mmCIF file of C-alpha atoms in Angstrom:
data_model
loop_
_atom_site.group_PDB
_atom_site.id
_atom_site.type_symbol
_atom_site.label_atom_id
_atom_site.label_comp_id
_atom_site.label_asym_id
_atom_site.label_seq_id
_atom_site.Cartn_x
_atom_site.Cartn_y
_atom_site.Cartn_z
ATOM 1 C CA MET A 268 9.466 -11.386 162.675
ATOM 2 C CA LYS A 269 8.978 -8.298 161.951
ATOM 3 C CA LYS A 270 5.658 -6.995 160.492
ATOM 4 C CA GLN A 271 5.426 -5.880 157.162
ATOM 5 C CA THR A 272 3.822 -2.420 156.713
ATOM 6 C CA ILE A 273 2.044 -1.559 153.760
ATOM 7 C CA ASP A 274 2.326 2.384 152.033
ATOM 8 C CA THR A 275 -1.559 3.089 151.871
ATOM 9 C CA ARG A 276 -0.770 6.775 150.132
ATOM 10 C CA PRO A 277 -1.959 7.127 146.994
ATOM 11 C CA ALA A 278 0.881 7.370 144.449
ATOM 12 C CA GLY A 279 1.683 10.690 142.735
ATOM 13 C CA PRO A 280 0.629 11.435 139.282
ATOM 14 C CA LYS A 281 3.392 10.545 136.592
ATOM 15 C CA PRO A 282 5.174 12.810 134.392
ATOM 16 C CA TRP A 283 3.870 11.867 131.464
ATOM 17 C CA TYR A 284 0.293 12.780 132.604
ATOM 18 C CA ASP A 285 1.210 16.459 133.349
ATOM 19 C CA PRO A 286 0.273 18.540 131.141
ATOM 20 C CA ARG A 287 3.384 20.914 131.435
ATOM 21 C CA VAL A 288 5.901 18.257 130.548
ATOM 22 C CA ARG A 289 3.700 16.895 127.489
ATOM 23 C CA SER A 290 3.900 20.468 126.331
ATOM 24 C CA LEU A 291 7.956 20.626 126.549
ATOM 25 C CA PHE A 292 8.241 17.406 125.530
ATOM 26 C CA PHE A 293 5.494 17.402 122.015
ATOM 27 C CA GLN A 294 7.544 21.522 121.658
ATOM 28 C CA ALA A 295 11.010 20.060 121.534
ATOM 29 C CA VAL A 296 10.527 17.021 118.899
ATOM 30 C CA ALA A 297 8.816 19.902 116.411
ATOM 31 C CA ILE A 298 11.671 22.029 116.703
ATOM 32 C CA ALA A 299 13.901 18.985 116.491
ATOM 33 C CA LEU A 300 12.213 17.742 113.405
ATOM 34 C CA VAL A 301 12.323 21.286 112.377
ATOM 35 C CA PHE A 302 16.054 21.233 112.134
ATOM 36 C CA TRP A 303 16.600 18.026 110.839
ATOM 37 C CA GLY A 304 14.670 18.736 107.561
ATOM 38 C CA GLY A 305 16.147 22.024 107.188
ATOM 39 C CA TRP A 306 19.791 19.904 107.531
ATOM 40 C CA ILE A 307 18.251 18.132 104.973
ATOM 41 C CA LEU A 308 17.283 20.031 102.603
ATOM 42 C CA VAL A 309 20.599 22.277 102.943
ATOM 43 C CA ASP A 310 22.269 18.992 102.559
ATOM 44 C CA ASN A 311 21.119 17.813 99.347
ATOM 45 C CA THR A 312 21.144 21.290 97.339
ATOM 46 C CA LEU A 313 24.948 21.183 98.329
ATOM 47 C CA SER A 314 25.370 17.946 97.290
ATOM 48 C CA ASN A 315 23.655 18.272 94.268
ATOM 49 C CA MET A 316 25.018 21.403 92.722
ATOM 50 C CA GLU A 317 28.058 20.190 93.843
ATOM 51 C CA SER A 318 27.571 17.648 91.664
ATOM 52 C CA ARG A 319 26.747 19.757 88.834
ATOM 53 C CA GLY A 320 29.647 21.498 89.688
ATOM 54 C CA ILE A 321 27.604 24.592 90.658
ATOM 55 C CA SER A 322 29.598 26.976 93.267
ATOM 56 C CA THR A 323 28.125 28.686 96.044
ATOM 57 C CA GLY A 324 29.042 31.113 98.413
ATOM 58 C CA PHE A 325 28.559 35.470 98.156
ATOM 59 C CA GLY A 326 31.886 36.230 96.322
ATOM 60 C CA PHE A 327 29.641 37.257 93.171
ATOM 61 C CA LEU A 328 28.815 40.285 95.304
ATOM 62 C CA GLY A 329 31.864 41.952 94.215
ATOM 63 C CA GLU A 330 31.834 41.377 90.286
ATOM 64 C CA THR A 331 30.769 43.971 88.034
ATOM 65 C CA ALA A 332 27.969 43.768 86.721
ATOM 66 C CA GLY A 333 27.968 45.146 83.573
ATOM 67 C CA PHE A 334 24.527 46.304 82.857
ATOM 68 C CA GLY A 335 22.279 49.808 83.367
ATOM 69 C CA ILE A 336 19.588 50.213 85.507
ATOM 70 C CA ILE A 337 16.826 52.880 84.165
ATOM 71 C CA MET A 338 16.019 54.275 87.650
ATOM 72 C CA ASN A 339 18.695 54.397 90.377
ATOM 73 C CA LEU A 340 18.259 56.175 93.815
ATOM 74 C CA VAL A 341 21.724 55.157 94.804
ATOM 75 C CA PRO A 342 24.825 55.742 92.445
ATOM 76 C CA TYR A 343 25.035 52.874 90.118
ATOM 77 C CA ASP A 344 26.116 52.920 86.463
ATOM 78 C CA ALA A 345 27.380 49.559 84.165
ATOM 79 C CA THR A 346 30.997 49.394 86.061
ATOM 80 C CA MET A 347 29.699 48.469 89.570
ATOM 81 C CA SER A 348 29.787 45.022 91.306
ATOM 82 C CA TYR A 349 26.398 42.765 91.548
ATOM 83 C CA GLY A 350 26.135 44.299 95.076
ATOM 84 C CA ARG A 351 25.155 47.275 94.146
ATOM 85 C CA THR A 352 22.824 46.511 92.179
ATOM 86 C CA PHE A 353 21.125 44.704 95.196
ATOM 87 C CA TRP A 354 20.756 47.970 96.928
ATOM 88 C CA VAL A 355 19.490 49.684 93.637
ATOM 89 C CA GLY A 356 16.577 47.339 93.641
ATOM 90 C CA LEU A 357 16.282 47.410 97.346
ATOM 91 C CA THR A 358 16.057 51.588 97.205
ATOM 92 C CA ASN A 359 13.563 50.906 94.147
ATOM 93 C CA THR A 360 11.078 49.152 96.102
ATOM 94 C CA LEU A 361 11.089 50.672 99.368
ATOM 95 C CA LEU A 362 10.506 53.966 97.016
ATOM 96 C CA VAL A 363 7.694 52.478 95.554
ATOM 97 C CA SER A 364 6.359 51.142 98.811
ATOM 98 C CA ALA A 365 6.619 54.074 100.596
ATOM 99 C CA MET A 366 5.062 56.120 98.305
ATOM 100 C CA GLY A 367 2.094 53.483 98.294
ATOM 101 C CA VAL A 368 1.283 53.777 101.760
ATOM 102 C CA VAL A 369 1.255 57.367 102.325
ATOM 103 C CA ALA A 370 -1.330 57.416 99.114
ATOM 104 C CA ALA A 371 -3.180 54.335 99.900
ATOM 105 C CA THR A 372 -3.984 55.288 103.382
ATOM 106 C CA ILE A 373 -4.726 58.742 102.443
ATOM 107 C CA LEU A 374 -7.563 57.382 99.867
ATOM 108 C CA GLY A 375 -8.938 54.669 101.503
ATOM 109 C CA PHE A 376 -9.532 56.999 104.597
ATOM 110 C CA ILE A 377 -11.435 59.564 102.864
ATOM 111 C CA ILE A 378 -13.117 57.051 100.716
ATOM 112 C CA GLY A 379 -14.051 55.134 103.502
ATOM 113 C CA VAL A 380 -15.367 57.784 105.071
ATOM 114 C CA ALA A 381 -17.213 58.878 101.815
ATOM 115 C CA ARG A 382 -18.680 55.414 102.178
ATOM 116 C CA LEU A 383 -20.805 56.338 105.162
ATOM 117 C CA SER A 384 -21.523 59.804 103.829
ATOM 118 C CA SER A 385 -25.469 60.983 104.427
ATOM 119 C CA ASN A 386 -25.280 62.038 100.976
ATOM 120 C CA TRP A 387 -26.415 59.553 98.418
ATOM 121 C CA LEU A 388 -24.501 59.870 95.535
ATOM 122 C CA VAL A 389 -21.369 60.700 97.591
ATOM 123 C CA ALA A 390 -22.040 57.136 99.393
ATOM 124 C CA LYS A 391 -23.363 55.568 96.220
ATOM 125 C CA MET A 392 -20.019 56.592 94.204
ATOM 126 C CA ALA A 393 -17.412 55.179 96.908
ATOM 127 C CA LEU A 394 -18.957 51.567 96.710
ATOM 128 C CA VAL A 395 -19.143 51.573 93.091
ATOM 129 C CA TYR A 396 -15.324 52.683 93.420
ATOM 130 C CA ILE A 397 -14.571 50.057 96.134
ATOM 131 C CA GLU A 398 -16.513 47.708 94.138
ATOM 132 C CA VAL A 399 -15.127 47.795 90.747
ATOM 133 C CA ILE A 400 -11.359 48.205 91.557
ATOM 134 C CA ARG A 401 -11.626 46.114 94.281
ATOM 135 C CA ASN A 402 -12.420 42.948 92.238
ATOM 136 C CA ILE A 403 -10.105 43.848 89.135
ATOM 137 C CA PRO A 404 -7.260 41.843 89.253
ATOM 138 C CA LEU A 405 -3.559 44.226 90.463
ATOM 139 C CA LEU A 406 -2.038 42.791 87.611
ATOM 140 C CA LEU A 407 -4.276 43.928 84.822
ATOM 141 C CA GLN A 408 -4.856 47.595 86.799
ATOM 142 C CA ILE A 409 -0.791 47.993 86.259
ATOM 143 C CA PHE A 410 -1.007 46.709 82.573
ATOM 144 C CA PHE A 411 -4.158 49.819 81.978
ATOM 145 C CA TRP A 412 -2.626 52.473 83.567
ATOM 146 C CA TYR A 413 1.022 51.592 81.983
ATOM 147 C CA PHE A 414 0.074 50.711 77.904
ATOM 148 C CA ALA A 415 -3.429 52.176 77.659
ATOM 149 C CA VAL A 416 -2.947 55.370 79.589
ATOM 150 C CA LEU A 417 0.828 56.467 80.060
ATOM 151 C CA SER A 418 1.987 55.314 77.447
ATOM 152 C CA ASN A 419 -0.225 56.701 74.892
ATOM 153 C CA LEU A 420 1.202 60.133 76.083
ATOM 154 C CA PRO A 421 2.516 62.425 73.573
ATOM 155 C CA SER A 422 6.376 62.516 72.338
ATOM 156 C CA PRO A 423 8.826 64.356 74.205
ATOM 157 C CA ARG A 424 8.930 66.729 71.378
ATOM 158 C CA GLN A 425 5.305 67.372 72.024
ATOM 159 C CA SER A 426 4.993 67.420 76.055
ATOM 160 C CA VAL A 427 3.036 68.824 78.001
ATOM 161 C CA ASP A 428 4.458 72.005 79.444
ATOM 162 C CA VAL A 429 3.521 73.138 82.606
ATOM 163 C CA GLY A 430 4.967 77.197 82.987
ATOM 164 C CA GLY A 431 8.468 75.922 81.176
ATOM 165 C CA ALA A 432 9.386 74.069 84.280
ATOM 166 C CA LEU A 433 6.942 70.616 84.224
ATOM 167 C CA PHE A 434 6.897 68.447 81.092
ATOM 168 C CA LEU A 435 5.036 65.461 80.487
ATOM 169 C CA ASN A 436 5.299 63.205 78.025
ATOM 170 C CA ASN A 437 5.739 58.894 77.113
ATOM 171 C CA ARG A 438 8.572 58.483 78.561
ATOM 172 C CA GLY A 439 7.611 60.299 82.125
ATOM 173 C CA LEU A 440 6.789 63.336 84.385
ATOM 174 C CA TYR A 441 9.802 65.627 84.680
ATOM 175 C CA LEU A 442 10.306 68.731 87.193
ATOM 176 C CA PRO A 443 12.745 70.724 88.549
ATOM 177 C CA ASP A 444 15.003 69.396 90.260
ATOM 178 C CA PRO A 445 16.249 71.775 93.935
ATOM 179 C CA VAL A 446 19.710 72.201 94.091
ATOM 180 C CA THR A 447 21.227 73.309 97.512
ATOM 181 C CA GLN A 448 23.998 76.345 98.160
ATOM 182 C CA GLU A 449 26.146 76.361 100.834
ATOM 183 C CA GLY A 450 24.271 78.188 103.899
ATOM 184 C CA PHE A 451 21.066 75.809 103.698
ATOM 185 C CA GLY A 452 21.935 74.368 106.369
ATOM 186 C CA ILE A 453 20.184 77.252 108.158
ATOM 187 C CA VAL A 454 17.526 76.329 106.419
ATOM 188 C CA TRP A 455 17.330 72.813 107.265
ATOM 189 C CA GLY A 456 17.695 74.445 111.020
ATOM 190 C CA GLY A 457 15.037 76.604 110.822
ATOM 191 C CA ILE A 458 12.646 73.330 109.723
ATOM 192 C CA LEU A 459 13.923 71.168 112.654
ATOM 193 C CA LEU A 460 12.949 74.378 115.375
ATOM 194 C CA ALA A 461 9.458 74.247 113.129
ATOM 195 C CA ILE A 462 8.843 71.133 113.680
ATOM 196 C CA ALA A 463 10.331 71.183 117.529
ATOM 197 C CA ALA A 464 8.207 74.185 118.145
ATOM 198 C CA VAL A 465 4.861 72.581 116.655
ATOM 199 C CA VAL A 466 5.379 69.629 118.504
ATOM 200 C CA GLY A 467 5.688 71.517 122.081
ATOM 201 C CA ILE A 468 3.018 73.951 121.054
ATOM 202 C CA ARG A 469 0.714 70.435 120.734
ATOM 203 C CA ILE A 470 1.962 69.111 123.904
ATOM 204 C CA TRP A 471 0.794 72.234 125.581
ATOM 205 C CA ALA A 472 -2.550 73.091 123.979
ATOM 206 C CA LYS A 473 -3.119 69.502 124.876
ATOM 207 C CA LYS A 474 -2.539 69.544 128.805
ATOM 208 C CA ARG A 475 -4.277 73.132 128.597
ATOM 209 C CA GLN A 476 -7.575 72.018 127.674
ATOM 210 C CA LEU A 477 -7.369 69.420 130.716
ATOM 211 C CA ALA A 478 -6.770 72.082 132.380
ATOM 212 C CA THR A 479 -9.202 74.905 131.447
ATOM 213 C CA GLY A 480 -11.432 73.246 129.056
ATOM 214 C CA GLN A 481 -9.786 75.547 126.444
ATOM 215 C CA ILE A 482 -9.263 74.691 123.099
ATOM 216 C CA PHE A 483 -6.479 76.267 121.214
ATOM 217 C CA PRO A 484 -5.595 76.578 117.435
ATOM 218 C CA THR A 485 -3.264 73.767 117.133
ATOM 219 C CA PHE A 486 -3.418 72.968 113.646
ATOM 220 C CA LYS A 487 -3.953 76.622 112.269
ATOM 221 C CA VAL A 488 -0.498 77.906 114.462
ATOM 222 C CA GLY A 489 1.531 75.087 113.794
ATOM 223 C CA VAL A 490 0.483 75.289 110.014
ATOM 224 C CA ALA A 491 1.478 78.802 109.856
ATOM 225 C CA ILE A 492 5.090 77.802 111.869
ATOM 226 C CA LEU A 493 5.921 75.033 109.883
ATOM 227 C CA VAL A 494 5.255 77.561 106.051
ATOM 228 C CA LEU A 495 6.542 80.790 107.877
ATOM 229 C CA VAL A 496 9.748 79.631 109.681
ATOM 230 C CA PRO A 497 11.404 77.611 107.035
ATOM 231 C CA ILE A 498 10.596 80.622 104.939
ATOM 232 C CA ILE A 499 12.326 83.389 106.904
ATOM 233 C CA SER A 500 15.474 80.844 107.164
ATOM 234 C CA TYR A 501 16.095 80.834 103.615
ATOM 235 C CA LEU A 502 15.552 84.727 103.177
ATOM 236 C CA VAL A 503 17.808 85.250 105.899
ATOM 237 C CA ALA A 504 20.617 82.696 104.675
ATOM 238 C CA GLY A 505 20.370 84.702 101.569
ATOM 239 C CA ARG A 506 18.062 82.357 98.935
ATOM 240 C CA PRO A 507 20.939 79.515 99.253
ATOM 241 C CA LEU A 508 18.921 76.974 96.695
ATOM 242 C CA GLU A 509 18.218 76.868 93.157
ATOM 243 C CA TRP A 510 16.394 74.905 90.598
ATOM 244 C CA ASP A 511 18.220 72.480 87.335
ATOM 245 C CA LEU A 512 15.391 72.568 85.141
ATOM 246 C CA PRO A 513 14.044 70.045 82.402
ATOM 247 C CA ALA A 514 15.320 70.874 78.915
ATOM 248 C CA LEU A 515 14.579 69.203 75.932
ATOM 249 C CA ARG A 516 17.753 67.838 74.723
ATOM 250 C CA GLY A 517 17.309 65.879 71.233
ATOM 251 C CA PHE A 518 15.271 63.135 71.574
ATOM 252 C CA ASN A 519 14.370 63.462 74.890
ATOM 253 C CA PHE A 520 14.289 65.725 78.460
ATOM 254 C CA GLY A 521 17.419 65.954 80.545
ATOM 255 C CA GLY A 522 18.051 67.565 83.762
ATOM 256 C CA GLY A 523 15.681 67.930 86.661
ATOM 257 C CA ILE A 524 13.866 65.208 88.354
ATOM 258 C CA THR A 525 12.580 62.253 85.800
ATOM 259 C CA ILE A 526 9.566 60.165 87.055
ATOM 260 C CA ILE A 527 9.924 56.512 84.960
ATOM 261 C CA PRO A 528 5.885 55.925 83.457
ATOM 262 C CA GLU A 529 7.056 52.218 84.764
ATOM 263 C CA LEU A 530 7.109 54.027 88.346
ATOM 264 C CA ALA A 531 4.464 56.342 88.541
ATOM 265 C CA ALA A 532 1.938 53.462 86.424
ATOM 266 C CA LEU A 533 3.352 50.565 89.421
ATOM 267 C CA TRP A 534 2.349 53.563 92.225
ATOM 268 C CA ILE A 535 -1.000 54.911 90.840
ATOM 269 C CA ALA A 536 -2.371 50.927 90.683
ATOM 270 C CA LEU A 537 -0.954 50.359 93.896
ATOM 271 C CA SER A 538 -2.593 52.676 96.029
ATOM 272 C CA LEU A 539 -5.814 52.779 93.449
ATOM 273 C CA TYR A 540 -5.936 49.191 94.951
ATOM 274 C CA THR A 541 -4.575 48.791 98.428
ATOM 275 C CA ALA A 542 -7.418 51.833 98.510
ATOM 276 C CA SER A 543 -10.117 49.994 97.989
ATOM 277 C CA PHE A 544 -9.948 47.339 100.159
ATOM 278 C CA ILE A 545 -8.462 50.425 103.495
ATOM 279 C CA ALA A 546 -11.963 51.847 102.879
ATOM 280 C CA GLU A 547 -13.936 48.703 104.059
ATOM 281 C CA ILE A 548 -11.765 48.312 106.721
ATOM 282 C CA VAL A 549 -12.288 51.842 107.511
ATOM 283 C CA ARG A 550 -15.988 51.745 107.072
ATOM 284 C CA SER A 551 -16.556 49.016 109.538
ATOM 285 C CA GLY A 552 -14.106 50.417 112.007
ATOM 286 C CA ILE A 553 -16.708 53.474 112.181
ATOM 287 C CA LEU A 554 -19.060 51.112 112.655
ATOM 288 C CA SER A 555 -17.902 49.233 115.181
ATOM 289 C CA VAL A 556 -18.371 52.481 117.374
ATOM 290 C CA SER A 557 -21.314 52.422 119.403
ATOM 291 C CA LYS A 558 -24.138 55.334 118.282
ATOM 292 C CA GLY A 559 -24.129 56.605 121.633
ATOM 293 C CA GLN A 560 -20.976 58.543 121.187
ATOM 294 C CA THR A 561 -22.149 60.139 118.274
ATOM 295 C CA GLU A 562 -25.260 61.374 119.694
ATOM 296 C CA ALA A 563 -23.576 61.912 122.752
ATOM 297 C CA SER A 564 -21.036 63.928 120.836
ATOM 298 C CA LYS A 565 -23.801 66.017 118.880
ATOM 299 C CA ALA A 566 -25.813 66.739 122.114
ATOM 300 C CA LEU A 567 -22.639 68.598 123.254
ATOM 301 C CA GLY A 568 -23.210 70.883 120.136
ATOM 302 C CA LEU A 569 -19.647 69.642 118.584
ATOM 303 C CA PRO A 570 -19.716 69.514 114.515
ATOM 304 C CA ASN A 571 -19.456 66.527 112.296
ATOM 305 C CA GLY A 572 -16.512 67.137 111.616
ATOM 306 C CA LEU A 573 -14.809 67.009 115.840
ATOM 307 C CA THR A 574 -16.976 64.331 115.940
ATOM 308 C CA LEU A 575 -15.372 62.297 113.415
ATOM 309 C CA ARG A 576 -11.761 63.028 114.280
ATOM 310 C CA LEU A 577 -12.282 63.708 118.076
ATOM 311 C CA VAL A 578 -14.655 60.812 118.979
ATOM 312 C CA VAL A 579 -15.106 58.145 116.431
ATOM 313 C CA ILE A 580 -11.841 57.828 114.849
ATOM 314 C CA PRO A 581 -9.886 57.121 117.942
ATOM 315 C CA GLN A 582 -11.617 54.905 118.932
ATOM 316 C CA ALA A 583 -12.200 52.947 115.261
ATOM 317 C CA MET A 584 -8.508 53.185 115.235
ATOM 318 C CA ARG A 585 -8.341 49.767 117.897
ATOM 319 C CA VAL A 586 -10.443 48.075 115.164
ATOM 320 C CA ILE A 587 -8.750 49.800 111.990
ATOM 321 C CA ILE A 588 -4.800 49.067 112.454
ATOM 322 C CA PRO A 589 -4.966 44.942 112.554
ATOM 323 C CA PRO A 590 -6.537 44.637 109.382
ATOM 324 C CA LEU A 591 -4.909 47.685 107.926
ATOM 325 C CA THR A 592 -1.463 46.082 108.714
ATOM 326 C CA SER A 593 -2.137 43.391 106.852
ATOM 327 C CA GLN A 594 -2.860 46.006 103.941
ATOM 328 C CA TYR A 595 0.283 47.639 104.465
ATOM 329 C CA LEU A 596 1.852 44.013 104.256
ATOM 330 C CA ASN A 597 0.368 43.309 100.542
ATOM 331 C CA LEU A 598 1.161 46.324 98.713
ATOM 332 C CA VAL A 599 5.003 45.803 99.499
ATOM 333 C CA LYS A 600 4.375 41.971 98.045
ATOM 334 C CA ASN A 601 2.621 43.039 95.573
ATOM 335 C CA SER A 602 5.030 45.631 94.684
ATOM 336 C CA SER A 603 6.633 43.209 93.574
ATOM 337 C CA LEU A 604 4.586 42.909 90.649
ATOM 338 C CA ALA A 605 6.850 45.979 88.973
ATOM 339 C CA THR A 606 8.743 43.747 86.681
ATOM 340 C CA ALA A 607 5.476 42.768 84.959
ATOM 341 C CA ILE A 608 6.239 46.541 83.344
ATOM 342 C CA GLY A 609 9.912 46.891 83.990
ATOM 343 C CA TYR A 610 9.983 48.732 86.535
ATOM 344 C CA PRO A 611 13.578 48.347 88.588
ATOM 345 C CA ASP A 612 12.951 47.057 91.861
ATOM 346 C CA LEU A 613 13.936 44.303 93.634
ATOM 347 C CA VAL A 614 13.006 41.554 92.005
ATOM 348 C CA ALA A 615 13.165 42.695 88.613
ATOM 349 C CA VAL A 616 16.887 44.029 89.223
ATOM 350 C CA PHE A 617 18.046 41.500 91.549
ATOM 351 C CA MET A 618 16.022 37.944 91.769
ATOM 352 C CA GLY A 619 15.772 38.506 87.469
ATOM 353 C CA THR A 620 18.921 40.013 86.058
ATOM 354 C CA THR A 621 21.797 39.535 88.666
ATOM 355 C CA LEU A 622 20.411 35.515 88.878
ATOM 356 C CA ASN A 623 20.290 34.967 85.242
ATOM 357 C CA GLN A 624 24.129 36.095 84.962
ATOM 358 C CA THR A 625 25.456 34.958 87.976
ATOM 359 C CA GLY A 626 23.493 31.892 88.156
ATOM 360 C CA GLN A 627 23.648 32.005 91.855
ATOM 361 C CA ALA A 628 19.768 30.929 92.221
ATOM 362 C CA VAL A 629 20.100 29.914 96.007
ATOM 363 C CA GLU A 630 21.770 32.496 97.496
ATOM 364 C CA VAL A 631 20.224 35.252 95.270
ATOM 365 C CA VAL A 632 16.661 33.887 96.458
ATOM 366 C CA ALA A 633 17.249 33.336 99.485
ATOM 367 C CA ILE A 634 18.382 37.322 100.284
ATOM 368 C CA THR A 635 15.231 38.397 98.338
ATOM 369 C CA MET A 636 13.359 36.193 100.777
ATOM 370 C CA ALA A 637 14.974 37.687 103.509
ATOM 371 C CA VAL A 638 14.996 40.838 102.345
ATOM 372 C CA TYR A 639 11.077 40.835 102.040
ATOM 373 C CA LEU A 640 10.616 38.792 105.497
ATOM 374 C CA THR A 641 12.700 41.728 107.038
ATOM 375 C CA ILE A 642 10.290 44.659 105.621
ATOM 376 C CA SER A 643 7.239 42.529 106.797
ATOM 377 C CA LEU A 644 8.319 41.811 110.249
ATOM 378 C CA LEU A 645 9.355 46.168 110.728
ATOM 379 C CA ILE A 646 6.005 46.907 109.616
ATOM 380 C CA SER A 647 4.285 44.823 112.098
ATOM 381 C CA LEU A 648 6.594 45.697 114.301
ATOM 382 C CA PHE A 649 5.994 49.162 113.972
ATOM 383 C CA MET A 650 2.592 49.405 113.076
ATOM 384 C CA ASN A 651 1.677 46.976 116.635
ATOM 385 C CA ILE A 652 3.795 49.932 118.990
ATOM 386 C CA TYR A 653 1.173 52.762 117.012
ATOM 387 C CA ASN A 654 -1.411 50.248 118.003
ATOM 388 C CA ARG A 655 -0.421 49.431 121.826
ATOM 389 C CA ALA A 656 -0.173 54.161 121.899
ATOM 390 C CA VAL A 657 -3.495 54.813 120.762
ATOM 391 C CA ALA A 658 -5.060 51.626 122.133
ATOM 392 C CA ILE A 659 -8.471 52.631 124.641
ATOM 393 C CA LYS A 660 -6.373 52.420 128.265
ATOM 394 C CA GLU A 661 -8.783 51.491 130.946
ATOM 395 C CA ARG A 662 -9.187 53.713 134.425
#
């Protein structure tokens, strides 16, 4: 008889007890459930729409819209398609969002710095602004600027006249419209050359400062180049620019550029409201920088302005940027409140009038959601890239 041997080696761990296997399993189950739920939602929606005789698809985008829009950055009239109304609404949304981001950032940084001012009056005024503006609902602020301020401006015949070129009334702000003539390409070339020269001087000045310690007046020289070079190019090209001045024609103004009161009210409200939050973000970012940094800069004889610009703000940006990104996203999404005062943004034009006339609710809402999602993701992407660029790198 053969002697039986017994394997006394310990059994290997079962796959179920491996954290990596369990993690992959649960992730696969979660993904499967998401796709299953999405398929059920789409299938039920299509079935319900078919049973009610509602057509599906995006063919409606090629149909004639048949309605006018009070403001458009791209060419549009009532004979164009619903697809063109989408682009009109999108460009209007991007316009007010971009204007709001720029204004809110500048104002927010100024108020945030003023909040920490050693001047008691300046600091308290900044505090009052922040506490008042951010605690009033944004929609009410939009109504205030539109109905209480801009709607009470004088009529077109009694417009506020500034030099015969700028007119302000309850129908908007009318500005001269620059009309380029033949040869203006030389001016554009001068502008691009000036920008390239400023960038080159900045790079050279930074290298020179690191090598010798000498500071070059980059800002003053850059401003001089950006102003003088385009002016010289304009004169060399023979002044290829004319101005289309607004003029009263009947009951309203014609010509020039018109800033409608709906755009102005929405822009002012969005900028002031978002700036109040950005100011607190800037204040917290500055306070996150060690006081030793400020004391060291003062010991070197740096004035307060240079200390703030060269020492404090660069270190505070790593704290400021993440919440600042959230405020930019909130501003873009809050711009959809434009429909309350009739500003023709994407929600008012496309998800409002276009949806009501076509009845394509699923397609219109899906497109609108995709647009806001794309804008938000792009803002996050650019801000993350900038955040990595300004992050303090360990040596």
